[in-house]
Amino acid sequence: MSPKIKPDKLQENPRTKRFGKKVFFKHKVSSTNEWAKELAKLGAQEGTVAVAETQTAGHGRLNREWISPEGGLWFSIILRPKALASKAIQLVFVVGVAVAEVLRRRFRVKVETKWPNDVLVNGKKVCGILVEMNTTREEVNYVVTGIGINANFDVRKVLPRQLREVATSLENELGRKIRLEKLFNALLENLERTYDLYTVKGFTPVLQIWKKYANFLGHKVEVSNQEEKITGLALDVDDEGALVLKLEDGRARRVFIGDVSLCV
Ligand code: BTN
């Protein structure tokens, strides 16, 4: 089986209504998120997707580098939600649910969601999600949701030493390569379904599913961001996507930015 993506198999997903009806593919781009933003500025419709085989400047949250070798699934989808900018962060959870459900159903692996934007398999990060938006005052013009899945490569050969302990790939977990086009199409179907649930029924049902995968809830965690390190019991993720911690002195604290690690 080819570890690479087959561009002709990405087009015209017959099982979606809007997502992936227009798919742009390049072997190499700087970042599919940057490319999708250009397409959105030119008026691309909701559901348009930009896919690349490799990215030379893939990036993640807090502008961190996202290493994107051949064999990964790197793509960005354009959304045009009728939402206020303050709510658009909820889309991170919409995407997280869609990815988690597809990975669990297709590969029968132990999937977890980790606040705010990671999907883990067997306790290690396999997918990162980056949501970026363009707004006019409080109104959202478009949102680009980037999804990076470590798929057909061995993280021990590709990622720097410090990431090998915390990251994994589907190949590492399954012991085989997968068909990237099939995973791509399954993701688009589930993304459309979860996004429709979100637009019709709101954030609550999506967040409920996301929390079912959130094994860190109920455990003592450390949240670090540029300003501080906070330790507490991870109580909940609330309707604004904030992580609610119970601090050691018993007070509750809502956190909006940071990296979570379990305290052992
Ligand atoms: C993170 O974990 O911080 C988010 C990583 C998101 C990576 C994806 S890969 C496709 C898209 N293009 C990018 O440059 N980033 C996202």
Coordinates of C-alpha atoms and ligand atoms in Angstrom, one line a residue:
M1 CA 0.0 0.0 0.0
S2 CA 1.3 3.5 -0.9
P3 CA 2.1 5.5 2.3
K4 CA 1.4 8.6 0.2
I5 CA -1.9 10.4 -0.5
K6 CA -3.6 9.8 -3.8
P7 CA -4.9 13.2 -4.9
D8 CA -7.5 11.8 -7.4
K9 CA -9.1 9.9 -4.5
L10 CA -9.7 13.0 -2.5
Q11 CA -12.2 14.7 -4.8
E12 CA -16.0 14.7 -4.6
N13 CA -16.8 12.8 -1.5
P14 CA -20.2 11.3 -2.4
R15 CA -21.3 11.0 1.3
T16 CA -21.1 14.7 2.2
K17 CA -23.3 17.6 1.2
R18 CA -20.8 20.5 1.5
F19 CA -17.5 19.4 3.0
G20 CA -14.9 18.4 0.5
K21 CA -17.0 19.2 -2.6
K22 CA -14.0 21.3 -3.5
V23 CA -10.6 19.9 -2.6
F24 CA -7.3 21.6 -3.5
F25 CA -4.2 19.5 -3.3
K26 CA -0.4 20.3 -3.5
H27 CA 2.5 18.1 -2.9
K28 CA 4.3 20.8 -0.9
V29 CA 3.0 24.0 0.8
S30 CA 4.2 26.3 3.6
S31 CA 1.0 25.6 5.6
T32 CA -2.4 24.4 4.5
N33 CA -3.9 26.9 7.0
E34 CA -2.1 29.8 5.2
W35 CA -3.2 28.4 1.9
A36 CA -6.8 28.0 3.0
K37 CA -6.9 31.6 4.3
E38 CA -5.9 32.7 0.8
L39 CA -8.7 30.6 -0.7
A40 CA -11.2 32.0 1.9
K41 CA -10.2 35.6 1.1
L42 CA -10.9 34.8 -2.6
G43 CA -14.4 33.7 -1.6
A44 CA -14.1 29.9 -1.4
Q45 CA -17.3 28.4 -0.1
E46 CA -17.8 26.6 3.2
G47 CA -16.4 23.1 3.2
T48 CA -13.6 23.9 0.8
V49 CA -10.4 21.9 1.8
A50 CA -6.7 22.5 1.2
V51 CA -4.6 19.3 1.5
A52 CA -0.8 18.9 1.2
E53 CA 1.5 16.0 1.2
T54 CA 4.1 17.9 3.2
Q55 CA 4.3 21.4 4.8
T56 CA 7.5 23.4 5.0
A57 CA 6.1 25.8 7.7
G58 CA 3.3 23.9 9.3
H59 CA 2.4 25.6 12.6
G60 CA 0.4 24.9 15.7
R61 CA -1.0 26.7 18.6
L62 CA 1.1 29.5 20.1
N63 CA 2.9 29.6 16.7
R64 CA 4.8 26.4 17.5
E65 CA 6.4 24.5 14.6
W66 CA 4.4 21.5 13.4
I67 CA 6.6 19.0 11.7
S68 CA 4.8 17.7 8.6
P69 CA 6.6 14.9 6.7
E70 CA 5.3 12.8 3.8
G71 CA 2.9 10.2 5.1
G72 CA 0.9 12.5 7.4
L73 CA -2.5 13.9 6.8
W74 CA -2.3 17.7 6.7
F75 CA -5.3 19.6 5.7
S76 CA -7.4 22.7 6.5
I77 CA -11.1 23.3 5.9
I78 CA -12.9 26.6 5.5
L79 CA -16.0 27.2 7.6
R80 CA -18.3 30.2 7.5
P81 CA -20.3 29.9 10.8
K82 CA -22.9 32.5 11.6
A83 CA -21.3 32.9 15.0
L84 CA -19.7 35.6 17.1
A85 CA -16.0 35.6 17.3
S86 CA -16.1 34.8 21.0
K87 CA -17.8 31.5 20.2
A88 CA -15.6 30.3 17.3
I89 CA -13.2 28.6 19.7
Q90 CA -15.9 26.0 20.2
L91 CA -15.0 24.7 16.8
V92 CA -11.8 23.2 18.3
F93 CA -14.1 20.9 20.2
V94 CA -16.3 20.2 17.2
V95 CA -13.2 19.0 15.3
G96 CA -11.8 17.1 18.3
V97 CA -15.0 15.1 18.5
A98 CA -15.1 14.3 14.8
V99 CA -11.5 13.1 14.8
A100 CA -11.8 11.1 18.0
E101 CA -14.9 9.3 16.8
V102 CA -13.4 8.4 13.5
L103 CA -10.2 7.1 15.0
R104 CA -12.0 5.0 17.6
R105 CA -14.5 3.6 15.1
R106 CA -12.1 2.9 12.3
F107 CA -9.1 1.6 14.2
R108 CA -10.5 0.5 17.6
V109 CA -7.8 2.3 19.4
K110 CA -7.9 4.0 22.8
V111 CA -8.7 7.6 21.9
E112 CA -8.7 10.6 24.2
T113 CA -9.3 14.3 23.9
K114 CA -6.9 16.6 25.7
W115 CA -7.8 20.2 26.4
P116 CA -7.8 22.3 24.4
N117 CA -7.0 20.9 21.0
D118 CA -5.3 17.5 21.0
V119 CA -6.4 14.0 20.2
L120 CA -4.3 11.2 21.7
V121 CA -4.0 7.5 21.0
N122 CA -2.8 5.3 23.8
G123 CA -1.9 8.4 25.8
K124 CA 0.2 10.1 23.1
K125 CA -0.6 13.0 20.7
V126 CA -1.6 11.8 17.3
C127 CA -3.5 14.8 16.1
G128 CA -3.3 18.6 16.5
I129 CA -6.1 21.1 15.6
L130 CA -5.5 24.7 14.8
V131 CA -8.5 27.0 14.5
E132 CA -7.8 30.5 13.1
M133 CA -10.4 33.1 12.2
N134 CA -11.0 36.3 10.3
T135 CA -13.4 38.7 11.8
T136 CA -15.0 42.1 11.3
R137 CA -15.6 43.5 14.8
E138 CA -17.4 40.6 16.5
E139 CA -18.7 38.9 13.3
V140 CA -16.8 35.9 11.9
N141 CA -16.1 36.2 8.2
Y142 CA -14.4 32.8 8.0
V143 CA -12.7 30.2 10.1
V144 CA -9.9 27.9 8.9
T145 CA -9.6 24.7 10.9
G146 CA -6.3 22.9 10.4
I147 CA -6.0 19.3 11.2
G148 CA -2.7 17.4 11.4
I149 CA -2.7 13.7 11.8
N150 CA 0.5 11.7 12.3
A151 CA -0.3 8.7 10.1
N152 CA 2.1 6.8 7.9
F153 CA 5.5 7.4 9.5
D154 CA 7.5 6.4 12.5
V155 CA 7.7 9.2 14.9
R156 CA 11.0 7.8 16.3
K157 CA 12.6 8.4 12.9
V158 CA 11.0 11.7 12.1
L159 CA 10.3 13.8 15.2
P160 CA 12.9 15.4 17.4
R161 CA 13.9 13.5 20.6
Q162 CA 11.8 15.6 23.0
L163 CA 8.6 14.9 21.1
R164 CA 9.1 11.2 20.8
E165 CA 7.9 10.6 24.3
V166 CA 4.7 12.6 23.9
A167 CA 3.7 12.0 20.3
T168 CA 2.8 9.0 18.3
S169 CA 1.5 8.1 14.8
L170 CA -1.2 5.7 13.6
E171 CA 1.6 3.6 12.1
N172 CA 3.3 3.4 15.5
E173 CA 0.1 2.4 17.2
L174 CA -1.4 0.0 14.6
G175 CA 1.9 -1.5 13.3
R176 CA 0.8 -0.8 9.7
K177 CA 0.2 1.9 7.2
I178 CA -3.3 3.2 6.5
R179 CA -5.0 4.6 3.4
L180 CA -4.9 8.3 3.8
E181 CA -7.7 9.0 1.3
K182 CA -10.1 6.8 3.2
L183 CA -9.2 8.4 6.5
F184 CA -9.6 11.8 4.9
N185 CA -13.1 11.0 3.5
A186 CA -14.2 9.5 6.8
L187 CA -13.0 12.6 8.6
L188 CA -14.9 14.9 6.3
E189 CA -18.1 13.0 6.7
N190 CA -17.8 13.1 10.5
L191 CA -16.8 16.7 10.5
E192 CA -19.8 17.7 8.5
R193 CA -22.1 15.6 10.8
T194 CA -20.6 17.1 14.0
Y195 CA -20.6 20.6 12.6
D196 CA -24.3 20.2 11.7
L197 CA -25.1 19.0 15.2
Y198 CA -23.3 22.1 16.5
T199 CA -25.1 24.5 14.3
V200 CA -28.5 23.0 14.9
K201 CA -28.4 22.0 18.6
G202 CA -25.6 24.2 19.9
F203 CA -22.3 23.5 21.8
T204 CA -23.7 21.5 24.7
P205 CA -24.2 18.1 22.9
V206 CA -20.8 18.4 21.2
L207 CA -19.1 19.2 24.5
Q208 CA -20.8 16.3 26.1
I209 CA -19.3 13.9 23.6
W210 CA -15.9 15.6 23.8
K211 CA -15.9 15.1 27.6
K212 CA -16.5 11.4 27.2
Y213 CA -13.1 11.1 25.7
A214 CA -11.5 13.6 28.2
N215 CA -9.8 11.2 30.6
F216 CA -7.8 13.9 32.3
L217 CA -11.0 15.3 33.9
G218 CA -11.1 14.3 37.5
H219 CA -7.3 14.1 37.7
K220 CA -4.7 16.4 39.2
V221 CA -3.1 18.4 36.4
E222 CA -0.5 21.1 35.8
V223 CA -1.5 23.8 33.3
S224 CA 1.4 25.9 32.0
N225 CA 1.3 28.9 29.8
Q226 CA 3.6 31.8 29.2
E227 CA 2.7 33.5 32.4
E228 CA 2.4 30.8 35.0
K229 CA 2.1 27.1 36.0
I230 CA -1.1 26.2 37.8
T231 CA -1.8 22.9 39.6
G232 CA -5.2 21.7 40.4
L233 CA -7.9 19.1 40.0
A234 CA -9.3 19.2 36.4
L235 CA -13.0 19.6 37.3
D236 CA -14.7 20.5 34.0
V237 CA -14.5 22.2 30.6
D238 CA -17.3 24.8 30.5
D239 CA -19.5 26.2 27.8
E240 CA -16.9 28.7 26.8
G241 CA -14.3 26.0 26.4
A242 CA -12.4 27.1 29.5
L243 CA -10.8 24.5 31.7
V244 CA -12.1 24.7 35.3
L245 CA -9.6 23.7 37.9
K246 CA -10.1 23.3 41.6
L247 CA -7.0 24.8 43.2
E248 CA -5.3 23.4 46.2
D249 CA -6.9 26.1 48.4
G250 CA -10.3 24.9 47.3
R251 CA -11.1 27.9 45.0
A252 CA -12.2 27.3 41.4
R253 CA -10.2 28.8 38.6
R254 CA -11.1 29.0 34.9
V255 CA -8.1 28.8 32.5
F256 CA -8.3 29.8 28.8
I257 CA -4.8 29.1 27.5
G258 CA -2.2 26.5 28.4
D259 CA -0.8 23.0 28.1
V260 CA -2.1 20.3 30.3
S261 CA 0.0 17.6 31.8
L262 CA -1.1 15.0 34.3
C263 CA 0.6 15.1 37.7
V264 CA 1.9 11.7 38.8
Ligands
BTN1 C1 -1.3 22.1 17.6 O1 -1.2 20.9 18.1 O2 -0.8 23.0 18.2 C2 -2.1 22.2 16.3 C3 -1.3 21.6 15.1 C4 -2.1 21.8 13.8 C5 -1.4 21.3 12.6 C6 -2.2 21.4 11.4 S1 -1.4 20.5 10.0 C7 -2.6 21.2 8.9 C8 -2.7 22.6 9.3 N1 -1.7 23.5 8.8 C9 -0.9 24.0 9.7 O3 0.1 24.8 9.5 N2 -1.3 23.6 10.9 C10 -2.4 22.8 10.8

